[in-house]
Amino acid sequence: MIRSMSQNIRVRFAPSPTGPLHIGGVRTALYNFLFAQKHGGTCILRIEDTDQARYVPGAESYIIDALEWLGLIPDESVRNPGAYGPYRQSERTGIYSDHVMQLIRGGHAYYAFDTPEELDNMRAREMNRGIHSPKYDQHVRKSMKNSLTLDPAKVKQLLDNDTPFVVRMKVPEDRTISFSDVIRGEVRFHTSELDDKVILKADGFPTYHLANVVDDRLMRISHVIRGEEWLSSTAHHVLLYEGFGWLEAIPVFAHLPLILKPTGKGKLSKRDGAKFGFPVFPLDWYDKKEKTTYDGFREKGFLPEALLNFIALLGWNPGTDQEIFNRDELAEAFSLENINKSGAQFDFDKAKWFNQQYILQMNPKALGDFVKDDIENAYEIQIDPNKLLTIIELLQPRVEFVDEIVAKANIFFRKPEELDVKVLSKKYKSENYGHFLQIVDDLHNLSSWTTDAITASIKGLISSKTLKFGDILPPLRIWLTGEASGPDLFTIIQVLGREESIARLREGLLMTKNSKQDA
Ligand code: GLU
């Protein structure tokens, strides 16, 4: 739903730095970026930090770092300001107070001087009347202490005396407010359902509603793409646009469906990560209050492109069976109209599948560069580039996470601590002892140490003595790696090198032979 092709597409991702970016926030950001990219528009990052009570130090840089890791680089932001700054709302307070005054002068907002005690009394009164969740609304305001009920001289006096006040929106009586949402169609609210929201707090800071609307207008936002939890605030936002005389320029709204728990019941929360054993944040986050670290997708070994691909499909469907999309393909295929209305169930197995697909697609050399330091640190070695490449080629098809490569590479740098004796006792036959010795001997004398030569030597012996592969290869593998399955055995021998292979084989063979004799 693009209003006119000549209009500039400008979207924003507007997180509040009240904690780390949740996976739902990442999806909101991604959809904004994809939409901007598709239409040659601009995507800005605005930090909505006007709620001082909920401000969490470190959250802002976490959000920016997470977006950066994911390759979602805003065209305008606090780190890269454009022409519509500042991009942090706490630096725009002057702008908001001017706009609040404009609403007051136009009769769309009013001062309210009610004390906390008076507000409590009001709530008690309303509850007595059978109202379950009392609101400061068009009825209640008539009996409260505000600039609509007090005479102007009194209001002036209260203001001159620095009496604490808030400013509230004056919601008009008996009207239906409607707006269209690309995902949900026509949405309507009756003004009797709407409270007179505070727009300027006693501390002088605006609330989310005011700051959000003012900034969307001043930053020339054309489309507001955000989570479903904001749908019910939108009627208030429409009233603010009306109050400012900006209805002509009201953005197109698109409210995204929730991301649901794996069970499909209820919204995915930060605690679900620990409960179900998967991350819900892009990067690790240490919660100072709770003294707990929440796992990040990055630290779990996810590739950012794989995570984005997975997240893109949580709530949006391309209308085809295609699942693997790179960033440009996503932008090309993306449309707000193809976003589902209903919640999207989070499926961690699917996330892992995406990661595996992206690992498989990676150029082995690039994957090697990616894990080289980790392998060298883990095994305290310097690794030869050819050897690294061979190891990567062996392990790449066998992992879901990049760091599994580091763990699985241990067979090349550590003697097996334990042998799979269960399989070994089944597969090792004493009558083959001499053949095993012969295999070791042949390896010892092999003139060229290549995978082909090693393969030919071992396979040659098996067929010349009419032995069974299943009797010979499994014990060899277990002596070399400890395990009964794994990547190509002959390549493992080649990578281990002659000396190490022979040592492991001899040691394993001897141990197995002795334990058979003891038994
Ligand atoms: N600051 C709001 C949030 O944290 C932004 C909502 C919106 O995009 O309007 O989600």
Short mmCIF file of C-alpha atoms and ligand atoms in Angstrom, two decimals:
data_model
loop_
_atom_site.label_atom_id
_atom_site.label_comp_id
_atom_site.label_asym_id
_atom_site.label_seq_id
_atom_site.Cartn_x
_atom_site.Cartn_y
_atom_site.Cartn_z
CA MET A 1 0.00 0.00 0.00
CA ILE A 2 2.11 2.80 -1.29
CA ARG A 3 0.30 6.05 -1.32
CA SER A 4 1.92 7.41 -4.39
CA MET A 5 5.02 6.32 -6.18
CA SER A 6 6.43 9.80 -6.14
CA GLN A 7 6.18 10.00 -2.36
CA ASN A 8 9.36 9.31 -0.44
CA ILE A 9 9.22 6.10 1.51
CA ARG A 10 10.57 6.68 4.99
CA VAL A 11 10.15 4.14 7.75
CA ARG A 12 11.51 3.92 11.24
CA PHE A 13 12.40 1.36 13.81
CA ALA A 14 11.75 3.02 17.17
CA PRO A 15 12.80 0.83 20.08
CA SER A 16 12.75 1.95 23.71
CA PRO A 17 16.02 1.17 25.46
CA THR A 18 14.31 -0.64 28.33
CA GLY A 19 16.26 -3.87 27.82
CA PRO A 20 17.82 -5.95 25.09
CA LEU A 21 16.19 -6.27 21.71
CA HIS A 22 13.79 -9.22 21.71
CA ILE A 23 13.44 -11.41 18.65
CA GLY A 24 10.07 -9.74 18.00
CA GLY A 25 11.83 -6.39 17.88
CA VAL A 26 14.38 -7.79 15.46
CA ARG A 27 11.53 -8.86 13.19
CA THR A 28 9.93 -5.39 13.36
CA ALA A 29 13.28 -3.87 12.46
CA LEU A 30 13.82 -6.35 9.63
CA TYR A 31 10.43 -5.70 8.06
CA ASN A 32 11.08 -1.97 8.15
CA PHE A 33 14.47 -2.45 6.50
CA LEU A 34 13.08 -4.80 3.85
CA PHE A 35 10.23 -2.44 3.06
CA ALA A 36 12.60 0.50 2.69
CA GLN A 37 15.01 -1.50 0.55
CA LYS A 38 12.24 -2.76 -1.70
CA HIS A 39 10.96 0.73 -2.40
CA GLY A 40 14.25 2.55 -2.52
CA GLY A 41 13.30 4.33 0.68
CA THR A 42 15.01 5.28 3.91
CA CYS A 43 15.00 3.38 7.19
CA ILE A 44 15.81 5.31 10.32
CA LEU A 45 16.54 4.21 13.85
CA ARG A 46 14.98 6.39 16.53
CA ILE A 47 15.69 5.78 20.18
CA GLU A 48 12.53 6.32 22.23
CA ASP A 49 13.99 6.97 25.66
CA THR A 50 11.49 9.36 27.22
CA ASP A 51 10.46 6.93 29.94
CA GLN A 52 13.24 7.67 32.38
CA ALA A 53 11.92 5.18 34.93
CA ARG A 54 12.33 2.26 32.53
CA TYR A 55 15.65 3.33 31.02
CA VAL A 56 18.26 0.56 31.18
CA PRO A 57 21.90 1.56 30.73
CA GLY A 58 23.56 -0.41 27.95
CA ALA A 59 20.30 -1.21 26.18
CA GLU A 60 20.74 1.45 23.50
CA SER A 61 24.17 0.25 22.45
CA TYR A 62 22.98 -3.36 22.67
CA ILE A 63 20.19 -2.55 20.20
CA ILE A 64 22.53 -0.80 17.79
CA ASP A 65 25.18 -3.54 18.04
CA ALA A 66 22.59 -6.24 17.46
CA LEU A 67 21.27 -4.51 14.36
CA GLU A 68 24.82 -4.04 13.13
CA TRP A 69 25.62 -7.72 13.64
CA LEU A 70 22.54 -8.57 11.59
CA GLY A 71 23.64 -6.19 8.84
CA LEU A 72 20.66 -3.91 9.45
CA ILE A 73 22.36 -0.56 9.17
CA PRO A 74 19.99 2.40 9.44
CA ASP A 75 20.30 5.22 6.92
CA GLU A 76 19.84 7.71 9.76
CA SER A 77 20.49 7.09 13.45
CA VAL A 78 22.32 8.40 16.51
CA ARG A 79 25.53 6.91 15.10
CA ASN A 80 24.87 8.25 11.62
CA PRO A 81 22.66 11.34 11.89
CA GLY A 82 20.73 12.61 8.88
CA ALA A 83 18.72 15.79 8.35
CA TYR A 84 15.94 14.99 10.82
CA GLY A 85 17.82 14.66 14.11
CA PRO A 86 18.36 14.38 16.93
CA TYR A 87 17.51 10.68 16.75
CA ARG A 88 17.32 10.18 20.51
CA GLN A 89 14.05 11.46 21.96
CA SER A 90 15.59 12.60 25.24
CA GLU A 91 17.42 15.22 23.16
CA ARG A 92 14.20 16.54 21.64
CA THR A 93 12.30 17.67 24.73
CA GLY A 94 12.07 21.29 23.56
CA ILE A 95 10.35 20.16 20.38
CA TYR A 96 7.77 18.22 22.37
CA SER A 97 6.92 21.03 24.78
CA ASP A 98 6.32 23.39 21.85
CA HIS A 99 3.96 20.85 20.34
CA VAL A 100 2.15 20.27 23.61
CA MET A 101 1.52 24.04 23.88
CA GLN A 102 0.16 23.99 20.36
CA LEU A 103 -2.38 21.31 21.33
CA ILE A 104 -3.38 23.18 24.49
CA ARG A 105 -3.91 26.38 22.54
CA GLY A 106 -6.02 24.52 19.98
CA GLY A 107 -8.24 23.00 22.70
CA HIS A 108 -6.99 19.44 22.09
CA ALA A 109 -5.18 19.06 25.38
CA TYR A 110 -5.41 20.41 28.91
CA TYR A 111 -3.49 20.77 32.17
CA ALA A 112 -4.40 18.34 34.95
CA PHE A 113 -3.34 19.16 38.51
CA ASP A 114 -4.77 16.12 40.31
CA THR A 115 -2.56 14.78 43.06
CA PRO A 116 -1.82 11.04 43.33
CA GLU A 117 -4.26 10.93 46.24
CA GLU A 118 -7.01 12.57 44.20
CA LEU A 119 -6.42 10.10 41.42
CA ASP A 120 -6.67 7.19 43.88
CA ASN A 121 -9.94 8.59 45.20
CA MET A 122 -11.28 8.86 41.70
CA ARG A 123 -10.43 5.22 41.02
CA ALA A 124 -12.07 4.10 44.24
CA ARG A 125 -15.20 6.12 43.40
CA GLU A 126 -15.40 4.65 39.93
CA MET A 127 -14.91 1.10 41.19
CA ASN A 128 -17.73 1.68 43.65
CA ARG A 129 -19.87 2.57 40.68
CA GLY A 130 -19.04 -0.82 39.19
CA ILE A 131 -16.39 0.34 36.70
CA HIS A 132 -13.70 -2.37 36.62
CA SER A 133 -10.78 -0.48 35.20
CA PRO A 134 -11.38 3.20 35.84
CA LYS A 135 -9.90 5.66 33.35
CA TYR A 136 -9.43 9.38 33.32
CA ASP A 137 -11.79 9.93 30.42
CA GLN A 138 -14.35 12.32 28.97
CA HIS A 139 -16.77 11.68 31.86
CA VAL A 140 -14.33 11.54 34.72
CA ARG A 141 -12.43 14.67 33.68
CA LYS A 142 -15.51 16.74 34.44
CA SER A 143 -15.12 16.12 38.15
CA MET A 144 -11.34 16.45 38.34
CA LYS A 145 -8.89 19.30 38.95
CA ASN A 146 -7.90 20.42 35.47
CA SER A 147 -7.90 23.41 33.17
CA LEU A 148 -11.29 22.35 31.79
CA THR A 149 -13.00 22.53 35.18
CA LEU A 150 -11.03 25.29 36.96
CA ASP A 151 -11.39 28.91 36.01
CA PRO A 152 -8.56 30.42 33.98
CA ALA A 153 -7.33 32.68 36.79
CA LYS A 154 -6.93 29.64 39.06
CA VAL A 155 -5.12 27.71 36.35
CA LYS A 156 -2.72 30.62 35.87
CA GLN A 157 -2.12 30.82 39.57
CA LEU A 158 -1.38 27.09 39.85
CA LEU A 159 1.03 27.27 36.94
CA ASP A 160 2.73 30.42 38.32
CA ASN A 161 3.20 28.63 41.63
CA ASP A 162 4.91 25.67 39.97
CA THR A 163 2.17 23.29 41.01
CA PRO A 164 2.98 19.87 39.58
CA PHE A 165 0.85 19.04 36.54
CA VAL A 166 0.54 16.73 33.60
CA VAL A 167 -0.95 17.51 30.21
CA ARG A 168 -3.69 15.22 28.92
CA MET A 169 -5.26 14.77 25.51
CA LYS A 170 -8.82 15.96 25.30
CA VAL A 171 -10.53 13.05 23.59
CA PRO A 172 -13.62 14.33 21.75
CA GLU A 173 -17.04 12.99 22.70
CA ASP A 174 -19.12 10.55 20.70
CA ARG A 175 -17.03 9.99 17.64
CA THR A 176 -15.77 6.96 15.81
CA ILE A 177 -12.11 7.05 14.97
CA SER A 178 -11.14 4.83 12.11
CA PHE A 179 -7.92 4.19 10.31
CA SER A 180 -6.82 1.62 7.85
CA ASP A 181 -4.15 -0.92 8.62
CA VAL A 182 -2.47 -2.71 5.73
CA ILE A 183 -2.56 -6.02 7.61
CA ARG A 184 -5.86 -5.74 9.44
CA GLY A 185 -7.96 -3.58 7.16
CA GLU A 186 -10.29 -0.92 8.57
CA VAL A 187 -9.92 -0.53 12.35
CA ARG A 188 -12.44 1.46 14.41
CA PHE A 189 -12.58 2.74 17.95
CA HIS A 190 -15.33 4.76 19.58
CA THR A 191 -14.04 7.71 21.57
CA SER A 192 -16.02 6.54 24.62
CA GLU A 193 -13.47 3.67 24.83
CA LEU A 194 -10.51 6.05 24.90
CA ASP A 195 -9.01 7.68 27.97
CA ASP A 196 -7.54 11.16 28.09
CA LYS A 197 -3.98 9.95 27.81
CA VAL A 198 -1.20 11.86 29.51
CA ILE A 199 0.99 13.37 26.82
CA LEU A 200 3.35 15.39 29.01
CA LYS A 201 4.42 13.98 32.36
CA ALA A 202 5.11 15.84 35.59
CA ASP A 203 8.86 15.43 35.00
CA GLY A 204 8.51 17.48 31.80
CA PHE A 205 9.09 14.49 29.53
CA PRO A 206 6.51 13.60 26.91
CA THR A 207 4.91 10.17 26.91
CA TYR A 208 5.43 7.69 24.14
CA HIS A 209 2.23 8.70 22.33
CA LEU A 210 3.08 12.37 21.93
CA ALA A 211 6.75 11.93 21.14
CA ASN A 212 6.08 9.12 18.71
CA VAL A 213 3.51 11.06 16.70
CA VAL A 214 5.46 14.31 16.67
CA ASP A 215 8.60 12.54 15.55
CA ASP A 216 6.90 10.45 12.92
CA ARG A 217 5.62 13.67 11.42
CA LEU A 218 8.79 15.73 11.77
CA MET A 219 10.89 12.87 10.48
CA ARG A 220 8.52 12.54 7.51
CA ILE A 221 7.63 8.91 8.20
CA SER A 222 5.43 7.49 5.45
CA HIS A 223 4.73 4.01 6.89
CA VAL A 224 4.53 2.91 10.51
CA ILE A 225 5.37 -0.78 10.74
CA ARG A 226 5.27 -1.97 14.35
CA GLY A 227 4.07 -4.64 16.74
CA GLU A 228 0.43 -5.45 17.30
CA GLU A 229 0.61 -4.21 20.89
CA TRP A 230 0.46 -0.66 19.54
CA LEU A 231 -2.74 -1.14 17.56
CA SER A 232 -4.94 0.03 20.42
CA SER A 233 -2.87 3.22 20.81
CA THR A 234 -3.33 4.15 17.20
CA ALA A 235 -6.75 5.74 17.71
CA HIS A 236 -5.08 8.17 20.13
CA HIS A 237 -2.37 8.77 17.58
CA VAL A 238 -4.94 9.56 14.91
CA LEU A 239 -6.50 12.10 17.28
CA LEU A 240 -3.11 13.68 17.80
CA TYR A 241 -2.56 13.95 14.05
CA GLU A 242 -5.97 15.58 13.87
CA GLY A 243 -5.18 17.98 16.69
CA PHE A 244 -2.00 19.10 14.98
CA GLY A 245 -3.77 19.48 11.63
CA TRP A 246 -1.61 16.76 10.10
CA LEU A 247 -4.29 14.32 8.96
CA GLU A 248 -3.27 14.83 5.35
CA ALA A 249 0.14 13.43 6.13
CA ILE A 250 -0.87 10.57 8.41
CA PRO A 251 1.36 7.55 7.76
CA VAL A 252 0.15 4.19 6.52
CA PHE A 253 -0.09 1.76 9.45
CA ALA A 254 0.88 -1.90 9.52
CA HIS A 255 0.62 -3.75 12.84
CA LEU A 256 2.55 -7.00 12.89
CA PRO A 257 1.21 -10.20 14.45
CA LEU A 258 2.69 -11.57 17.66
CA ILE A 259 5.45 -14.15 17.81
CA LEU A 260 4.04 -17.03 19.85
CA LYS A 261 5.64 -19.59 22.16
CA PRO A 262 6.59 -22.92 20.52
CA THR A 263 3.42 -24.37 22.01
CA GLY A 264 1.41 -21.77 20.09
CA LYS A 265 -0.13 -20.49 23.30
CA GLY A 266 0.72 -16.95 24.31
CA LYS A 267 3.36 -14.45 23.37
CA LEU A 268 6.99 -15.55 23.29
CA SER A 269 8.63 -14.00 26.35
CA LYS A 270 12.21 -13.57 27.44
CA ARG A 271 11.78 -16.33 30.02
CA ASP A 272 10.68 -18.80 27.36
CA GLY A 273 14.26 -18.89 26.12
CA ALA A 274 15.52 -20.48 29.32
CA LYS A 275 12.40 -22.59 29.62
CA PHE A 276 12.55 -24.15 26.16
CA GLY A 277 16.34 -23.99 25.77
CA PHE A 278 16.80 -21.50 22.96
CA PRO A 279 17.79 -17.85 22.70
CA VAL A 280 15.23 -15.08 22.27
CA PHE A 281 17.81 -12.30 21.98
CA PRO A 282 20.22 -11.72 19.09
CA LEU A 283 23.28 -11.25 21.32
CA ASP A 284 24.09 -12.35 24.87
CA TRP A 285 22.62 -10.00 27.46
CA TYR A 286 23.65 -9.75 31.07
CA ASP A 287 20.74 -8.56 33.20
CA LYS A 288 22.31 -6.65 36.07
CA LYS A 289 19.18 -6.66 38.21
CA GLU A 290 18.53 -10.36 37.86
CA LYS A 291 22.25 -11.20 37.73
CA THR A 292 21.50 -13.59 34.87
CA THR A 293 22.90 -13.89 31.39
CA TYR A 294 20.42 -14.46 28.61
CA ASP A 295 21.78 -16.39 25.64
CA GLY A 296 22.13 -14.75 22.26
CA PHE A 297 21.72 -16.29 18.82
CA ARG A 298 25.19 -15.02 17.90
CA GLU A 299 26.87 -16.78 20.79
CA LYS A 300 24.85 -19.94 20.08
CA GLY A 301 26.58 -20.10 16.71
CA PHE A 302 23.96 -18.64 14.40
CA LEU A 303 24.95 -16.86 11.23
CA PRO A 304 23.25 -13.48 11.00
CA GLU A 305 21.95 -14.14 7.47
CA ALA A 306 20.38 -17.42 8.57
CA LEU A 307 18.71 -15.78 11.56
CA LEU A 308 17.30 -13.00 9.36
CA ASN A 309 15.96 -15.51 6.85
CA PHE A 310 14.29 -17.47 9.65
CA ILE A 311 12.81 -14.37 11.25
CA ALA A 312 11.57 -12.97 7.95
CA LEU A 313 9.29 -15.99 7.58
CA LEU A 314 7.85 -15.63 11.08
CA GLY A 315 4.62 -13.94 10.10
CA TRP A 316 5.31 -13.15 6.45
CA ASN A 317 4.84 -15.61 3.62
CA PRO A 318 6.27 -15.12 0.17
CA GLY A 319 3.31 -16.85 -1.44
CA THR A 320 5.57 -19.62 -2.83
CA ASP A 321 7.39 -22.63 -1.35
CA GLN A 322 10.74 -20.88 -1.43
CA GLU A 323 12.35 -20.77 2.00
CA ILE A 324 15.95 -19.72 1.46
CA PHE A 325 16.22 -16.04 0.63
CA ASN A 326 19.25 -13.82 0.87
CA ARG A 327 18.73 -10.24 1.99
CA ASP A 328 18.20 -8.87 -1.51
CA GLU A 329 15.80 -11.65 -2.43
CA LEU A 330 13.88 -11.00 0.77
CA ALA A 331 13.57 -7.32 -0.04
CA GLU A 332 12.48 -8.14 -3.56
CA ALA A 333 9.79 -10.59 -2.44
CA PHE A 334 8.64 -8.69 0.65
CA SER A 335 5.28 -7.00 0.86
CA LEU A 336 3.20 -5.78 3.79
CA GLU A 337 0.12 -7.34 2.22
CA ASN A 338 1.65 -10.81 2.62
CA ILE A 339 2.02 -10.48 6.38
CA ASN A 340 -0.33 -12.80 8.25
CA LYS A 341 -2.90 -11.51 10.69
CA SER A 342 -2.50 -14.37 13.12
CA GLY A 343 0.45 -14.98 15.42
CA ALA A 344 3.52 -16.85 14.24
CA GLN A 345 4.68 -19.84 16.24
CA PHE A 346 8.36 -19.83 17.13
CA ASP A 347 10.05 -23.07 16.05
CA PHE A 348 13.65 -23.41 17.15
CA ASP A 349 14.25 -26.54 15.06
CA LYS A 350 13.37 -24.51 12.02
CA ALA A 351 15.87 -21.83 13.08
CA LYS A 352 18.55 -24.51 13.33
CA TRP A 353 17.60 -25.86 9.92
CA PHE A 354 18.10 -22.42 8.41
CA ASN A 355 21.46 -22.12 10.07
CA GLN A 356 22.51 -25.49 8.72
CA GLN A 357 21.44 -24.50 5.21
CA TYR A 358 23.50 -21.32 5.41
CA ILE A 359 26.52 -23.17 6.74
CA LEU A 360 26.24 -25.60 3.83
CA GLN A 361 26.09 -22.72 1.38
CA MET A 362 29.19 -21.04 2.76
CA ASN A 363 32.41 -21.08 0.85
CA PRO A 364 34.65 -23.49 2.83
CA LYS A 365 37.54 -21.06 2.74
CA ALA A 366 35.38 -18.30 4.26
CA LEU A 367 34.04 -20.70 6.86
CA GLY A 368 37.62 -21.68 7.67
CA ASP A 369 38.60 -18.03 8.15
CA PHE A 370 35.58 -17.67 10.43
CA VAL A 371 36.58 -20.49 12.82
CA LYS A 372 40.38 -20.46 12.46
CA ASP A 373 41.09 -18.44 15.61
CA ASP A 374 38.65 -20.45 17.68
CA ILE A 375 40.21 -23.73 16.59
CA GLU A 376 43.73 -22.44 17.21
CA ASN A 377 42.77 -21.18 20.67
CA ALA A 378 40.81 -24.27 21.62
CA TYR A 379 43.61 -26.70 20.75
CA GLU A 380 46.58 -24.37 21.29
CA ILE A 381 47.91 -24.97 17.80
CA GLN A 382 48.85 -23.12 14.65
CA ILE A 383 46.91 -24.65 11.82
CA ASP A 384 48.15 -25.10 8.29
CA PRO A 385 45.69 -23.50 5.79
CA ASN A 386 45.35 -26.65 3.64
CA LYS A 387 44.71 -28.79 6.65
CA LEU A 388 42.10 -26.31 7.89
CA LEU A 389 40.35 -26.37 4.53
CA THR A 390 40.21 -30.17 4.50
CA ILE A 391 38.83 -30.23 8.03
CA ILE A 392 36.17 -27.68 7.10
CA GLU A 393 35.17 -29.69 4.04
CA LEU A 394 34.79 -32.75 6.21
CA LEU A 395 32.78 -31.10 8.97
CA GLN A 396 30.71 -28.50 7.10
CA PRO A 397 27.96 -30.98 6.11
CA ARG A 398 27.77 -32.35 9.63
CA VAL A 399 26.94 -29.32 11.79
CA GLU A 400 24.03 -27.05 12.61
CA PHE A 401 26.18 -24.41 14.32
CA VAL A 402 29.49 -22.94 13.37
CA ASP A 403 31.03 -23.64 16.77
CA GLU A 404 30.25 -27.32 16.43
CA ILE A 405 33.05 -27.32 13.89
CA VAL A 406 35.45 -26.27 16.62
CA ALA A 407 34.21 -29.03 18.93
CA LYS A 408 34.13 -31.69 16.25
CA ALA A 409 37.64 -30.78 15.10
CA ASN A 410 38.94 -32.31 18.34
CA ILE A 411 39.45 -35.67 16.59
CA PHE A 412 42.29 -34.08 14.65
CA PHE A 413 44.07 -32.54 17.60
CA ARG A 414 43.36 -34.80 20.56
CA LYS A 415 43.80 -38.53 20.96
CA PRO A 416 40.42 -40.07 21.74
CA GLU A 417 39.87 -40.14 25.48
CA GLU A 418 37.50 -43.07 25.24
CA LEU A 419 36.81 -45.65 22.56
CA ASP A 420 33.30 -46.75 21.70
CA VAL A 421 33.85 -50.19 23.25
CA LYS A 422 30.33 -51.34 22.62
CA VAL A 423 30.65 -51.15 18.87
CA LEU A 424 34.27 -52.22 19.04
CA SER A 425 33.53 -55.45 20.87
CA LYS A 426 30.96 -56.30 18.21
CA LYS A 427 33.05 -55.36 15.23
CA TYR A 428 36.54 -56.43 16.22
CA LYS A 429 37.25 -60.04 15.41
CA SER A 430 40.43 -61.63 16.75
CA GLU A 431 41.05 -63.45 13.47
CA ASN A 432 41.53 -60.07 11.82
CA TYR A 433 44.36 -59.05 14.14
CA GLY A 434 47.00 -59.89 11.54
CA HIS A 435 45.15 -57.93 8.88
CA PHE A 436 45.00 -54.88 11.09
CA LEU A 437 48.74 -55.17 11.68
CA GLN A 438 49.18 -55.40 7.91
CA ILE A 439 47.09 -52.25 7.38
CA VAL A 440 49.27 -50.36 9.82
CA ASP A 441 52.37 -51.68 8.15
CA ASP A 442 51.13 -50.70 4.70
CA LEU A 443 50.40 -47.18 5.95
CA HIS A 444 53.90 -47.07 7.36
CA ASN A 445 55.36 -47.95 3.96
CA LEU A 446 52.99 -45.95 1.79
CA SER A 447 55.09 -43.92 -0.65
CA SER A 448 52.75 -40.96 -1.05
CA TRP A 449 50.60 -39.71 1.80
CA THR A 450 47.45 -38.72 -0.08
CA THR A 451 43.83 -39.60 0.63
CA ASP A 452 43.70 -41.54 -2.65
CA ALA A 453 46.78 -43.58 -1.83
CA ILE A 454 45.52 -44.29 1.71
CA THR A 455 42.11 -45.33 0.38
CA ALA A 456 43.66 -47.59 -2.25
CA SER A 457 45.98 -49.20 0.27
CA ILE A 458 43.30 -50.06 2.84
CA LYS A 459 40.59 -50.99 0.36
CA GLY A 460 43.17 -53.00 -1.62
CA LEU A 461 44.04 -55.09 1.40
CA ILE A 462 40.37 -55.67 2.27
CA SER A 463 39.55 -56.97 -1.18
CA SER A 464 42.76 -58.95 -1.72
CA LYS A 465 42.07 -60.87 1.51
CA THR A 466 38.31 -60.99 0.74
CA LEU A 467 37.48 -59.35 4.04
CA LYS A 468 34.36 -57.36 4.80
CA PHE A 469 34.46 -53.55 4.95
CA GLY A 470 32.14 -53.77 7.95
CA ASP A 471 34.71 -55.83 9.86
CA ILE A 472 37.67 -53.61 9.17
CA LEU A 473 36.63 -49.98 8.81
CA PRO A 474 34.61 -49.55 12.06
CA PRO A 475 37.45 -50.66 14.37
CA LEU A 476 39.89 -48.44 12.46
CA ARG A 477 37.55 -45.48 12.87
CA ILE A 478 37.08 -46.06 16.58
CA TRP A 479 40.82 -46.40 17.23
CA LEU A 480 41.43 -43.17 15.34
CA THR A 481 38.55 -41.03 16.60
CA GLY A 482 36.93 -42.87 19.49
CA GLU A 483 33.59 -42.85 17.69
CA ALA A 484 31.75 -45.27 15.46
CA SER A 485 30.63 -42.68 12.93
CA GLY A 486 31.97 -39.51 11.40
CA PRO A 487 33.38 -38.02 8.23
CA ASP A 488 35.38 -39.89 5.60
CA LEU A 489 37.83 -42.17 7.36
CA PHE A 490 40.59 -42.03 4.75
CA THR A 491 40.61 -38.25 4.77
CA ILE A 492 40.82 -38.31 8.56
CA ILE A 493 43.91 -40.53 8.29
CA GLN A 494 45.42 -38.19 5.73
CA VAL A 495 44.81 -35.12 7.93
CA LEU A 496 46.08 -36.81 11.09
CA GLY A 497 49.33 -37.65 9.31
CA ARG A 498 51.26 -40.88 9.15
CA GLU A 499 52.85 -40.83 12.55
CA GLU A 500 49.76 -39.89 14.53
CA SER A 501 47.50 -42.29 12.62
CA ILE A 502 49.85 -45.19 13.13
CA ALA A 503 50.29 -44.40 16.81
CA ARG A 504 46.53 -44.27 17.42
CA LEU A 505 45.89 -47.43 15.42
CA ARG A 506 48.62 -49.38 17.20
CA GLU A 507 47.50 -48.24 20.61
CA GLY A 508 43.84 -49.01 19.92
CA LEU A 509 44.55 -52.37 18.36
CA LEU A 510 46.71 -53.46 21.27
CA MET A 511 44.15 -52.35 23.83
CA THR A 512 41.33 -54.11 22.03
CA LYS A 513 43.31 -57.29 21.58
CA ASN A 514 44.25 -57.38 25.25
CA SER A 515 40.76 -56.68 26.46
CA LYS A 516 39.41 -59.47 24.21
CA GLN A 517 41.95 -61.84 25.71
CA ASP A 518 41.01 -60.82 29.26
CA ALA A 519 37.34 -61.37 28.56
N1 GLU B 1 9.04 2.77 21.41
C1 GLU B 1 8.03 1.84 20.97
C2 GLU B 1 8.52 0.45 21.27
O1 GLU B 1 9.37 0.30 22.07
C3 GLU B 1 7.79 2.06 19.52
C4 GLU B 1 6.45 1.67 19.01
C5 GLU B 1 6.27 2.24 17.63
O2 GLU B 1 6.97 1.76 16.74
O3 GLU B 1 5.50 3.15 17.46
O4 GLU B 1 8.11 -0.55 20.74
#
